[in-house]
Amino acid sequence: GCGAGGDKLAHLPEAIRAKINNHPCFSEDAHHHYARMHVAVAPACNIQCHYCNRKYDCSNESRPGVVSEVLTPDQAVKKVIAVAAAIPQMTVLGIAGPGDPLANPQRTLETFRQLSEKAPDIKLCVSTNGLALPELVDEICKHNIEHVTITINCVDPDVGAKIYPWIFWNNRRVTGRKAAEILIAQQQKGLEMLVARGVLVKVNSVLIPGVNAEHLKEVSRVVKAKGAFLHNVMPLIAEPEHGTFFGLMGQRGPTNDELSALQDACAGDMAMMRHCRQCRADAVGMLGEDRGDEFTLDKIAEQE
Ligand code: CLF
Ligand code: SF4
């Protein structure tokens, strides 16, 4: 074979290997051979992270760069079909922003619904902050989504209060410790529900020096105990020029050494992802590669 699904995966049950052997994020081997694409159909968000700047893509999953062109579900489906025809290695379609995919349930689920009919061979993947996850788990399973990522930065509301100034919950804004408490409870409940339904869950955590660095070891233990498949600790990108609140407060991102030390510390507990490239919400191609410019809507229209 070409290496994907190779020795590193040999210990896993066949059913799980089949789910990850061509998913470039869930399998490190696969990322050398298979590509993913994102469609930016989800502009709104239901929480505020201190490290987010809404002018850029959701920094939970996505590198702050240039804001993505937001697509309607119909436009997104067109784009996926055009990319699939041009890039045969494209095996996974993810929805990861530019806001929170599950805070835009109609747009996100309509995109998945159409794709599961029109492009049944493409694996569907979604990432979320988890706030709206429990109420949408059944819908997610209906659309045959086998991979979900939840960004979990803390399991302790006192830590959470330093990361999330507010959440939007039951039609009102909730702030402080209470907000973090609700978010954490929803994330953990969503994780448990997905695991119970056989969905593979990856947990992303943003490493914020001095805020949750030590605490992420506890996060790793907790999510592993609940059945998360993979943990991806990502470095905070807090650049003042991006205008993030954290950046303006002088909060720095971790050094490479701090990041790998923490990944090593968590690795004792569960499989760690170390090849994440913090993709944009409209990324196209192999991880670390972005061919989005080749597939803008005007270019797709020209091909028709
Ligand atoms: Fe996209 Fe995320 Fe699915 Fe991958 S990205 S929704 S799991 S298909 Fe992958 Fe990109 Fe890292 Fe995300 S490298 S930012 S982990
Ligand atoms: Fe920003 Fe994403 Fe956090 Fe929402 S979940 S505030 S879009 S970083």
mmCIF file of C-alpha atoms and ligand atoms in Angstrom:
data_model
loop_
_atom_site.group_PDB
_atom_site.id
_atom_site.type_symbol
_atom_site.label_atom_id
_atom_site.label_comp_id
_atom_site.label_asym_id
_atom_site.label_seq_id
_atom_site.Cartn_x
_atom_site.Cartn_y
_atom_site.Cartn_z
ATOM 1 C CA GLY A 1 0.000 0.000 0.000
ATOM 2 C CA CYS A 2 0.922 3.629 -0.066
ATOM 3 C CA GLY A 3 1.364 3.893 3.686
ATOM 4 C CA ALA A 4 -2.039 5.216 4.689
ATOM 5 C CA GLY A 5 -3.597 2.799 7.110
ATOM 6 C CA GLY A 6 -0.112 1.448 7.774
ATOM 7 C CA ASP A 7 1.488 -0.011 10.865
ATOM 8 C CA LYS A 8 0.635 2.825 13.215
ATOM 9 C CA LEU A 9 -3.029 2.020 12.802
ATOM 10 C CA ALA A 10 -2.658 -1.754 12.979
ATOM 11 C CA HIS A 11 -3.757 -1.965 16.617
ATOM 12 C CA LEU A 12 -7.101 -0.278 15.933
ATOM 13 C CA PRO A 13 -10.306 -2.185 15.258
ATOM 14 C CA GLU A 14 -11.146 -2.536 11.564
ATOM 15 C CA ALA A 15 -14.274 -0.357 11.841
ATOM 16 C CA ILE A 16 -12.221 2.578 13.168
ATOM 17 C CA ARG A 17 -9.405 2.095 10.670
ATOM 18 C CA ALA A 18 -11.967 2.272 7.886
ATOM 19 C CA LYS A 19 -13.201 5.589 9.251
ATOM 20 C CA ILE A 20 -9.803 7.246 9.514
ATOM 21 C CA ASN A 21 -7.590 5.671 6.860
ATOM 22 C CA ASN A 22 -8.295 8.450 4.363
ATOM 23 C CA HIS A 23 -8.998 11.301 6.810
ATOM 24 C CA PRO A 24 -5.964 13.622 6.781
ATOM 25 C CA CYS A 25 -6.616 15.041 10.272
ATOM 26 C CA PHE A 26 -7.675 11.910 12.132
ATOM 27 C CA SER A 27 -4.790 9.835 10.705
ATOM 28 C CA GLU A 28 -1.266 11.174 10.500
ATOM 29 C CA ASP A 29 -0.411 8.664 7.762
ATOM 30 C CA ALA A 30 -3.389 9.738 5.705
ATOM 31 C CA HIS A 31 -2.339 13.372 5.583
ATOM 32 C CA HIS A 32 0.520 12.539 3.217
ATOM 33 C CA HIS A 33 -1.914 11.134 0.674
ATOM 34 C CA TYR A 34 -5.333 12.683 1.122
ATOM 35 C CA ALA A 35 -6.701 16.204 1.039
ATOM 36 C CA ARG A 36 -9.533 17.982 2.816
ATOM 37 C CA MET A 37 -11.537 20.989 1.917
ATOM 38 C CA HIS A 38 -13.617 23.405 3.957
ATOM 39 C CA VAL A 39 -16.623 25.412 2.849
ATOM 40 C CA ALA A 40 -17.270 28.640 4.752
ATOM 41 C CA VAL A 41 -21.035 28.426 5.159
ATOM 42 C CA ALA A 42 -21.252 29.352 8.858
ATOM 43 C CA PRO A 43 -20.795 33.073 9.619
ATOM 44 C CA ALA A 44 -22.457 33.395 13.048
ATOM 45 C CA CYS A 45 -21.116 32.412 16.450
ATOM 46 C CA ASN A 46 -22.896 31.803 19.758
ATOM 47 C CA ILE A 47 -19.977 32.500 22.105
ATOM 48 C CA GLN A 48 -17.085 34.922 22.392
ATOM 49 C CA CYS A 49 -13.526 33.683 22.839
ATOM 50 C CA HIS A 50 -10.996 36.279 23.980
ATOM 51 C CA TYR A 51 -8.650 35.095 21.226
ATOM 52 C CA CYS A 52 -11.191 35.550 18.434
ATOM 53 C CA ASN A 53 -11.449 38.409 16.035
ATOM 54 C CA ARG A 54 -14.638 38.091 14.012
ATOM 55 C CA LYS A 55 -12.966 39.837 11.103
ATOM 56 C CA TYR A 56 -11.057 36.592 10.554
ATOM 57 C CA ASP A 57 -11.975 32.921 10.529
ATOM 58 C CA CYS A 58 -12.865 31.073 13.724
ATOM 59 C CA SER A 59 -9.541 30.708 15.469
ATOM 60 C CA ASN A 60 -10.821 27.619 17.270
ATOM 61 C CA GLU A 61 -9.999 25.567 14.219
ATOM 62 C CA SER A 62 -8.728 28.102 11.774
ATOM 63 C CA ARG A 63 -5.712 30.309 11.433
ATOM 64 C CA PRO A 64 -6.653 33.954 11.519
ATOM 65 C CA GLY A 65 -5.874 35.096 8.024
ATOM 66 C CA VAL A 66 -8.156 36.792 5.601
ATOM 67 C CA VAL A 67 -11.861 36.404 6.127
ATOM 68 C CA SER A 68 -13.431 33.671 4.003
ATOM 69 C CA GLU A 69 -16.036 34.374 1.360
ATOM 70 C CA VAL A 70 -19.245 33.088 2.974
ATOM 71 C CA LEU A 71 -21.133 30.671 0.713
ATOM 72 C CA THR A 72 -24.759 29.580 0.668
ATOM 73 C CA PRO A 73 -25.322 25.813 0.965
ATOM 74 C CA ASP A 74 -26.067 25.624 -2.777
ATOM 75 C CA GLN A 75 -22.870 27.465 -3.663
ATOM 76 C CA ALA A 76 -20.911 25.288 -1.253
ATOM 77 C CA VAL A 77 -22.205 22.077 -2.796
ATOM 78 C CA LYS A 78 -21.269 23.316 -6.269
ATOM 79 C CA LYS A 79 -17.789 24.128 -5.053
ATOM 80 C CA VAL A 80 -17.323 20.723 -3.409
ATOM 81 C CA ILE A 81 -18.354 18.925 -6.576
ATOM 82 C CA ALA A 82 -15.976 21.053 -8.689
ATOM 83 C CA VAL A 83 -13.070 20.441 -6.295
ATOM 84 C CA ALA A 84 -13.790 16.706 -6.061
ATOM 85 C CA ALA A 85 -13.571 16.490 -9.857
ATOM 86 C CA ALA A 86 -10.252 18.407 -9.916
ATOM 87 C CA ILE A 87 -8.542 16.881 -6.844
ATOM 88 C CA PRO A 88 -9.170 13.126 -6.637
ATOM 89 C CA GLN A 89 -7.303 12.893 -3.300
ATOM 90 C CA MET A 90 -9.950 15.110 -1.701
ATOM 91 C CA THR A 91 -11.683 12.664 0.640
ATOM 92 C CA VAL A 92 -13.039 14.894 3.428
ATOM 93 C CA LEU A 93 -15.325 17.902 3.458
ATOM 94 C CA GLY A 94 -15.233 19.852 6.692
ATOM 95 C CA ILE A 95 -17.317 22.764 7.911
ATOM 96 C CA ALA A 96 -15.242 24.806 10.333
ATOM 97 C CA GLY A 97 -16.380 28.396 10.167
ATOM 98 C CA PRO A 98 -15.792 31.252 9.769
ATOM 99 C CA GLY A 99 -18.029 31.306 12.903
ATOM 100 C CA ASP A 100 -19.357 28.221 14.686
ATOM 101 C CA PRO A 101 -20.895 25.656 12.314
ATOM 102 C CA LEU A 102 -23.536 24.572 14.831
ATOM 103 C CA ALA A 103 -24.552 28.166 15.552
ATOM 104 C CA ASN A 104 -25.703 28.145 11.901
ATOM 105 C CA PRO A 105 -27.577 24.838 11.971
ATOM 106 C CA GLN A 106 -29.774 25.359 8.898
ATOM 107 C CA ARG A 107 -26.867 26.342 6.654
ATOM 108 C CA THR A 108 -24.500 23.686 7.964
ATOM 109 C CA LEU A 109 -27.000 20.822 7.977
ATOM 110 C CA GLU A 110 -28.439 21.722 4.573
ATOM 111 C CA THR A 111 -24.919 21.581 3.113
ATOM 112 C CA PHE A 112 -24.323 18.166 4.672
ATOM 113 C CA ARG A 113 -27.760 16.910 3.604
ATOM 114 C CA GLN A 114 -27.167 17.786 -0.047
ATOM 115 C CA LEU A 115 -23.642 16.379 -0.030
ATOM 116 C CA SER A 116 -24.644 13.078 1.520
ATOM 117 C CA GLU A 117 -26.962 12.659 -1.489
ATOM 118 C CA LYS A 118 -24.849 14.126 -4.279
ATOM 119 C CA ALA A 119 -21.367 13.100 -3.166
ATOM 120 C CA PRO A 120 -21.863 10.050 -0.912
ATOM 121 C CA ASP A 121 -18.188 9.013 -1.079
ATOM 122 C CA ILE A 122 -16.925 12.187 0.565
ATOM 123 C CA LYS A 123 -16.530 11.939 4.327
ATOM 124 C CA LEU A 124 -18.257 14.717 6.252
ATOM 125 C CA CYS A 125 -16.586 16.442 9.166
ATOM 126 C CA VAL A 126 -17.591 19.335 11.421
ATOM 127 C CA SER A 127 -15.903 21.341 14.138
ATOM 128 C CA THR A 128 -17.696 23.245 16.895
ATOM 129 C CA ASN A 129 -17.264 25.026 20.185
ATOM 130 C CA GLY A 130 -19.855 22.561 21.506
ATOM 131 C CA LEU A 131 -22.441 24.942 22.950
ATOM 132 C CA ALA A 132 -25.219 23.822 20.588
ATOM 133 C CA LEU A 133 -23.918 20.275 20.188
ATOM 134 C CA PRO A 134 -26.233 18.190 22.438
ATOM 135 C CA GLU A 135 -29.436 19.377 20.742
ATOM 136 C CA LEU A 136 -27.948 18.662 17.297
ATOM 137 C CA VAL A 137 -26.317 15.267 17.870
ATOM 138 C CA ASP A 138 -29.239 13.352 16.361
ATOM 139 C CA GLU A 139 -29.277 15.579 13.263
ATOM 140 C CA ILE A 140 -25.534 15.148 12.879
ATOM 141 C CA CYS A 141 -25.891 11.371 12.973
ATOM 142 C CA LYS A 142 -28.743 11.488 10.451
ATOM 143 C CA HIS A 143 -26.409 13.064 7.897
ATOM 144 C CA ASN A 144 -23.836 10.335 8.314
ATOM 145 C CA ILE A 145 -21.155 12.556 9.842
ATOM 146 C CA GLU A 146 -18.541 10.245 11.321
ATOM 147 C CA HIS A 147 -16.032 12.855 12.484
ATOM 148 C CA VAL A 148 -16.660 15.720 14.883
ATOM 149 C CA THR A 149 -14.184 18.079 16.490
ATOM 150 C CA ILE A 150 -15.042 19.900 19.723
ATOM 151 C CA THR A 151 -12.800 22.727 20.875
ATOM 152 C CA ILE A 152 -12.403 22.198 24.612
ATOM 153 C CA ASN A 153 -10.034 24.640 26.292
ATOM 154 C CA CYS A 154 -10.968 23.846 29.899
ATOM 155 C CA VAL A 155 -13.043 21.660 32.185
ATOM 156 C CA ASP A 156 -12.888 24.142 35.075
ATOM 157 C CA PRO A 157 -15.203 27.197 34.936
ATOM 158 C CA ASP A 158 -12.660 29.361 36.760
ATOM 159 C CA VAL A 159 -10.221 28.776 33.905
ATOM 160 C CA GLY A 160 -13.026 29.177 31.384
ATOM 161 C CA ALA A 161 -14.002 32.586 32.745
ATOM 162 C CA LYS A 162 -10.568 33.836 31.653
ATOM 163 C CA ILE A 163 -11.060 32.565 28.093
ATOM 164 C CA TYR A 164 -14.737 33.266 27.345
ATOM 165 C CA PRO A 165 -16.194 36.681 28.216
ATOM 166 C CA TRP A 166 -19.713 35.571 27.284
ATOM 167 C CA ILE A 167 -21.954 33.023 25.621
ATOM 168 C CA PHE A 168 -25.342 33.504 23.984
ATOM 169 C CA TRP A 169 -27.708 31.088 25.688
ATOM 170 C CA ASN A 170 -31.516 30.851 25.696
ATOM 171 C CA ASN A 171 -31.792 34.173 23.881
ATOM 172 C CA ARG A 172 -29.676 36.145 26.286
ATOM 173 C CA ARG A 173 -26.082 36.899 26.971
ATOM 174 C CA VAL A 174 -24.549 35.040 29.943
ATOM 175 C CA THR A 175 -21.172 36.215 31.256
ATOM 176 C CA GLY A 176 -18.376 35.201 33.628
ATOM 177 C CA ARG A 177 -18.050 31.918 35.474
ATOM 178 C CA LYS A 178 -21.681 30.991 34.816
ATOM 179 C CA ALA A 179 -21.106 31.228 31.037
ATOM 180 C CA ALA A 180 -18.062 28.957 31.225
ATOM 181 C CA GLU A 181 -19.991 26.495 33.410
ATOM 182 C CA ILE A 182 -22.771 26.155 30.813
ATOM 183 C CA LEU A 183 -20.327 25.878 27.896
ATOM 184 C CA ILE A 184 -18.251 23.200 29.636
ATOM 185 C CA ALA A 185 -21.364 21.179 30.568
ATOM 186 C CA GLN A 186 -22.623 21.318 26.958
ATOM 187 C CA GLN A 187 -19.233 20.297 25.538
ATOM 188 C CA GLN A 188 -18.932 17.309 27.875
ATOM 189 C CA LYS A 189 -22.515 16.224 27.269
ATOM 190 C CA GLY A 190 -22.055 16.509 23.493
ATOM 191 C CA LEU A 191 -18.850 14.461 23.694
ATOM 192 C CA GLU A 192 -20.586 11.697 25.652
ATOM 193 C CA MET A 193 -23.558 11.620 23.275
ATOM 194 C CA LEU A 194 -21.359 11.381 20.172
ATOM 195 C CA VAL A 195 -19.184 8.631 21.654
ATOM 196 C CA ALA A 196 -22.335 6.694 22.595
ATOM 197 C CA ARG A 197 -23.419 6.881 18.934
ATOM 198 C CA GLY A 198 -20.074 5.697 17.559
ATOM 199 C CA VAL A 199 -18.971 9.059 16.123
ATOM 200 C CA LEU A 200 -15.208 9.641 16.241
ATOM 201 C CA VAL A 201 -14.513 12.753 18.297
ATOM 202 C CA LYS A 202 -11.342 14.809 18.144
ATOM 203 C CA VAL A 203 -10.802 17.427 20.825
ATOM 204 C CA ASN A 204 -8.972 20.603 19.878
ATOM 205 C CA SER A 205 -7.502 22.698 22.682
ATOM 206 C CA VAL A 206 -5.936 26.102 22.252
ATOM 207 C CA LEU A 207 -2.819 26.335 24.428
ATOM 208 C CA ILE A 208 -2.835 29.731 26.141
ATOM 209 C CA PRO A 209 0.319 30.261 28.220
ATOM 210 C CA GLY A 210 -0.445 31.264 31.801
ATOM 211 C CA VAL A 211 -4.165 30.624 31.364
ATOM 212 C CA ASN A 212 -4.806 26.937 30.594
ATOM 213 C CA ALA A 213 -1.359 25.448 29.905
ATOM 214 C CA GLU A 214 -1.092 23.251 33.021
ATOM 215 C CA HIS A 215 -4.833 22.668 33.035
ATOM 216 C CA LEU A 216 -4.810 21.045 29.570
ATOM 217 C CA LYS A 217 -3.310 17.889 31.089
ATOM 218 C CA GLU A 218 -6.497 17.551 33.112
ATOM 219 C CA VAL A 219 -8.586 18.289 29.997
ATOM 220 C CA SER A 220 -6.753 15.497 28.177
ATOM 221 C CA ARG A 221 -7.440 13.012 31.011
ATOM 222 C CA VAL A 222 -11.129 13.907 31.178
ATOM 223 C CA VAL A 223 -11.859 13.739 27.459
ATOM 224 C CA LYS A 224 -9.913 10.509 27.052
ATOM 225 C CA ALA A 225 -11.916 8.938 29.884
ATOM 226 C CA LYS A 226 -15.089 9.913 28.036
ATOM 227 C CA GLY A 227 -13.939 8.255 24.828
ATOM 228 C CA ALA A 228 -12.472 11.042 22.692
ATOM 229 C CA PHE A 229 -10.377 9.475 19.925
ATOM 230 C CA LEU A 230 -7.706 12.121 19.453
ATOM 231 C CA HIS A 231 -6.459 15.291 21.176
ATOM 232 C CA ASN A 232 -5.056 18.191 19.185
ATOM 233 C CA VAL A 233 -3.315 20.874 21.252
ATOM 234 C CA MET A 234 -2.932 23.954 19.058
ATOM 235 C CA PRO A 235 -0.881 27.060 19.781
ATOM 236 C CA LEU A 236 -2.733 30.301 20.511
ATOM 237 C CA ILE A 237 -2.294 32.824 17.732
ATOM 238 C CA ALA A 238 -2.687 36.135 19.571
ATOM 239 C CA GLU A 239 -1.278 38.745 17.293
ATOM 240 C CA PRO A 240 -1.964 42.339 18.253
ATOM 241 C CA GLU A 241 -2.118 43.241 14.562
ATOM 242 C CA HIS A 242 -5.139 40.955 14.285
ATOM 243 C CA GLY A 243 -6.802 42.954 17.020
ATOM 244 C CA THR A 244 -7.618 39.974 19.222
ATOM 245 C CA PHE A 245 -8.526 40.979 22.753
ATOM 246 C CA PHE A 246 -5.894 38.600 24.094
ATOM 247 C CA GLY A 247 -3.319 40.091 21.752
ATOM 248 C CA LEU A 248 -4.146 43.590 22.892
ATOM 249 C CA MET A 249 -3.798 42.517 26.534
ATOM 250 C CA GLY A 250 -0.239 41.422 25.729
ATOM 251 C CA GLN A 251 -1.122 37.734 25.928
ATOM 252 C CA ARG A 252 1.478 35.802 23.959
ATOM 253 C CA GLY A 253 1.237 32.474 22.153
ATOM 254 C CA PRO A 254 3.322 29.466 23.263
ATOM 255 C CA THR A 255 6.846 28.785 22.016
ATOM 256 C CA ASN A 256 7.413 25.613 19.971
ATOM 257 C CA ASP A 257 9.099 24.040 23.000
ATOM 258 C CA GLU A 258 6.158 24.814 25.256
ATOM 259 C CA LEU A 259 3.794 23.321 22.715
ATOM 260 C CA SER A 260 5.702 20.082 22.256
ATOM 261 C CA ALA A 261 6.308 19.712 26.006
ATOM 262 C CA LEU A 262 2.592 19.926 26.608
ATOM 263 C CA GLN A 263 1.811 17.538 23.747
ATOM 264 C CA ASP A 264 4.292 15.067 25.284
ATOM 265 C CA ALA A 265 2.715 15.457 28.722
ATOM 266 C CA CYS A 266 -0.749 14.735 27.312
ATOM 267 C CA ALA A 267 0.465 11.918 25.066
ATOM 268 C CA GLY A 268 0.783 9.556 27.999
ATOM 269 C CA ASP A 269 -2.984 9.650 28.198
ATOM 270 C CA MET A 270 -4.176 9.437 24.613
ATOM 271 C CA ALA A 271 -3.354 9.695 20.910
ATOM 272 C CA MET A 272 -2.157 13.194 20.083
ATOM 273 C CA MET A 273 -2.456 14.983 16.783
ATOM 274 C CA ARG A 274 0.804 16.745 15.919
ATOM 275 C CA HIS A 275 0.311 17.534 12.252
ATOM 276 C CA CYS A 276 -2.454 20.161 12.482
ATOM 277 C CA ARG A 277 -1.913 23.153 10.207
ATOM 278 C CA GLN A 278 -4.620 25.414 11.638
ATOM 279 C CA CYS A 279 -6.478 25.648 8.370
ATOM 280 C CA ARG A 280 -8.628 28.470 7.157
ATOM 281 C CA ALA A 281 -12.405 28.043 7.053
ATOM 282 C CA ASP A 282 -12.212 27.847 3.244
ATOM 283 C CA ALA A 283 -8.989 25.827 2.860
ATOM 284 C CA VAL A 284 -8.685 23.442 -0.098
ATOM 285 C CA GLY A 285 -6.028 20.779 -0.664
ATOM 286 C CA MET A 286 -3.471 18.791 1.307
ATOM 287 C CA LEU A 287 -2.934 19.974 4.908
ATOM 288 C CA GLY A 288 -0.664 22.988 4.844
ATOM 289 C CA GLU A 289 -1.597 23.659 1.251
ATOM 290 C CA ASP A 290 -4.313 26.099 0.271
ATOM 291 C CA ARG A 291 -5.628 25.929 -3.259
ATOM 292 C CA GLY A 292 -8.778 27.894 -2.434
ATOM 293 C CA ASP A 293 -7.858 30.572 -4.975
ATOM 294 C CA GLU A 294 -8.256 28.050 -7.791
ATOM 295 C CA PHE A 295 -11.851 27.354 -6.827
ATOM 296 C CA THR A 296 -13.535 30.683 -6.229
ATOM 297 C CA LEU A 297 -17.153 30.873 -7.365
ATOM 298 C CA ASP A 298 -16.341 32.898 -10.487
ATOM 299 C CA LYS A 299 -13.764 30.336 -11.598
ATOM 300 C CA ILE A 300 -16.170 27.463 -11.003
ATOM 301 C CA ALA A 301 -18.834 29.291 -13.020
ATOM 302 C CA GLU A 302 -16.373 29.691 -15.914
ATOM 303 C CA GLN A 303 -15.823 25.915 -16.053
ATOM 304 C CA GLU A 304 -19.553 25.249 -16.432
HETATM 305 FE FE1 CLF B 1 -11.402 20.229 8.578
HETATM 306 FE FE2 CLF B 1 -11.027 19.981 11.104
HETATM 307 FE FE3 CLF B 1 -12.397 18.150 9.815
HETATM 308 FE FE4 CLF B 1 -9.804 18.374 9.480
HETATM 309 S S1 CLF B 1 -9.192 20.585 9.628
HETATM 310 S S2 CLF B 1 -13.014 20.262 10.089
HETATM 311 S S3 CLF B 1 -10.833 17.791 11.355
HETATM 312 S S4 CLF B 1 -11.345 18.186 7.863
HETATM 313 FE FE5 CLF B 1 -7.327 19.364 10.502
HETATM 314 FE FE6 CLF B 1 -7.061 21.790 9.705
HETATM 315 FE FE7 CLF B 1 -6.015 21.077 12.039
HETATM 316 FE FE8 CLF B 1 -8.590 21.244 11.741
HETATM 317 S S5 CLF B 1 -5.399 20.322 10.050
HETATM 318 S S6 CLF B 1 -7.241 22.931 11.589
HETATM 319 S S7 CLF B 1 -7.483 19.575 12.694
HETATM 320 FE FE1 SF4 B 2 -14.514 33.154 17.429
HETATM 321 FE FE2 SF4 B 2 -14.652 30.578 16.925
HETATM 322 FE FE3 SF4 B 2 -14.589 31.432 19.464
HETATM 323 FE FE4 SF4 B 2 -16.771 31.804 17.955
HETATM 324 S S1 SF4 B 2 -15.940 29.828 18.641
HETATM 325 S S2 SF4 B 2 -15.776 33.327 19.272
HETATM 326 S S3 SF4 B 2 -15.873 32.212 15.916
HETATM 327 S S4 SF4 B 2 -12.926 31.624 17.953
#
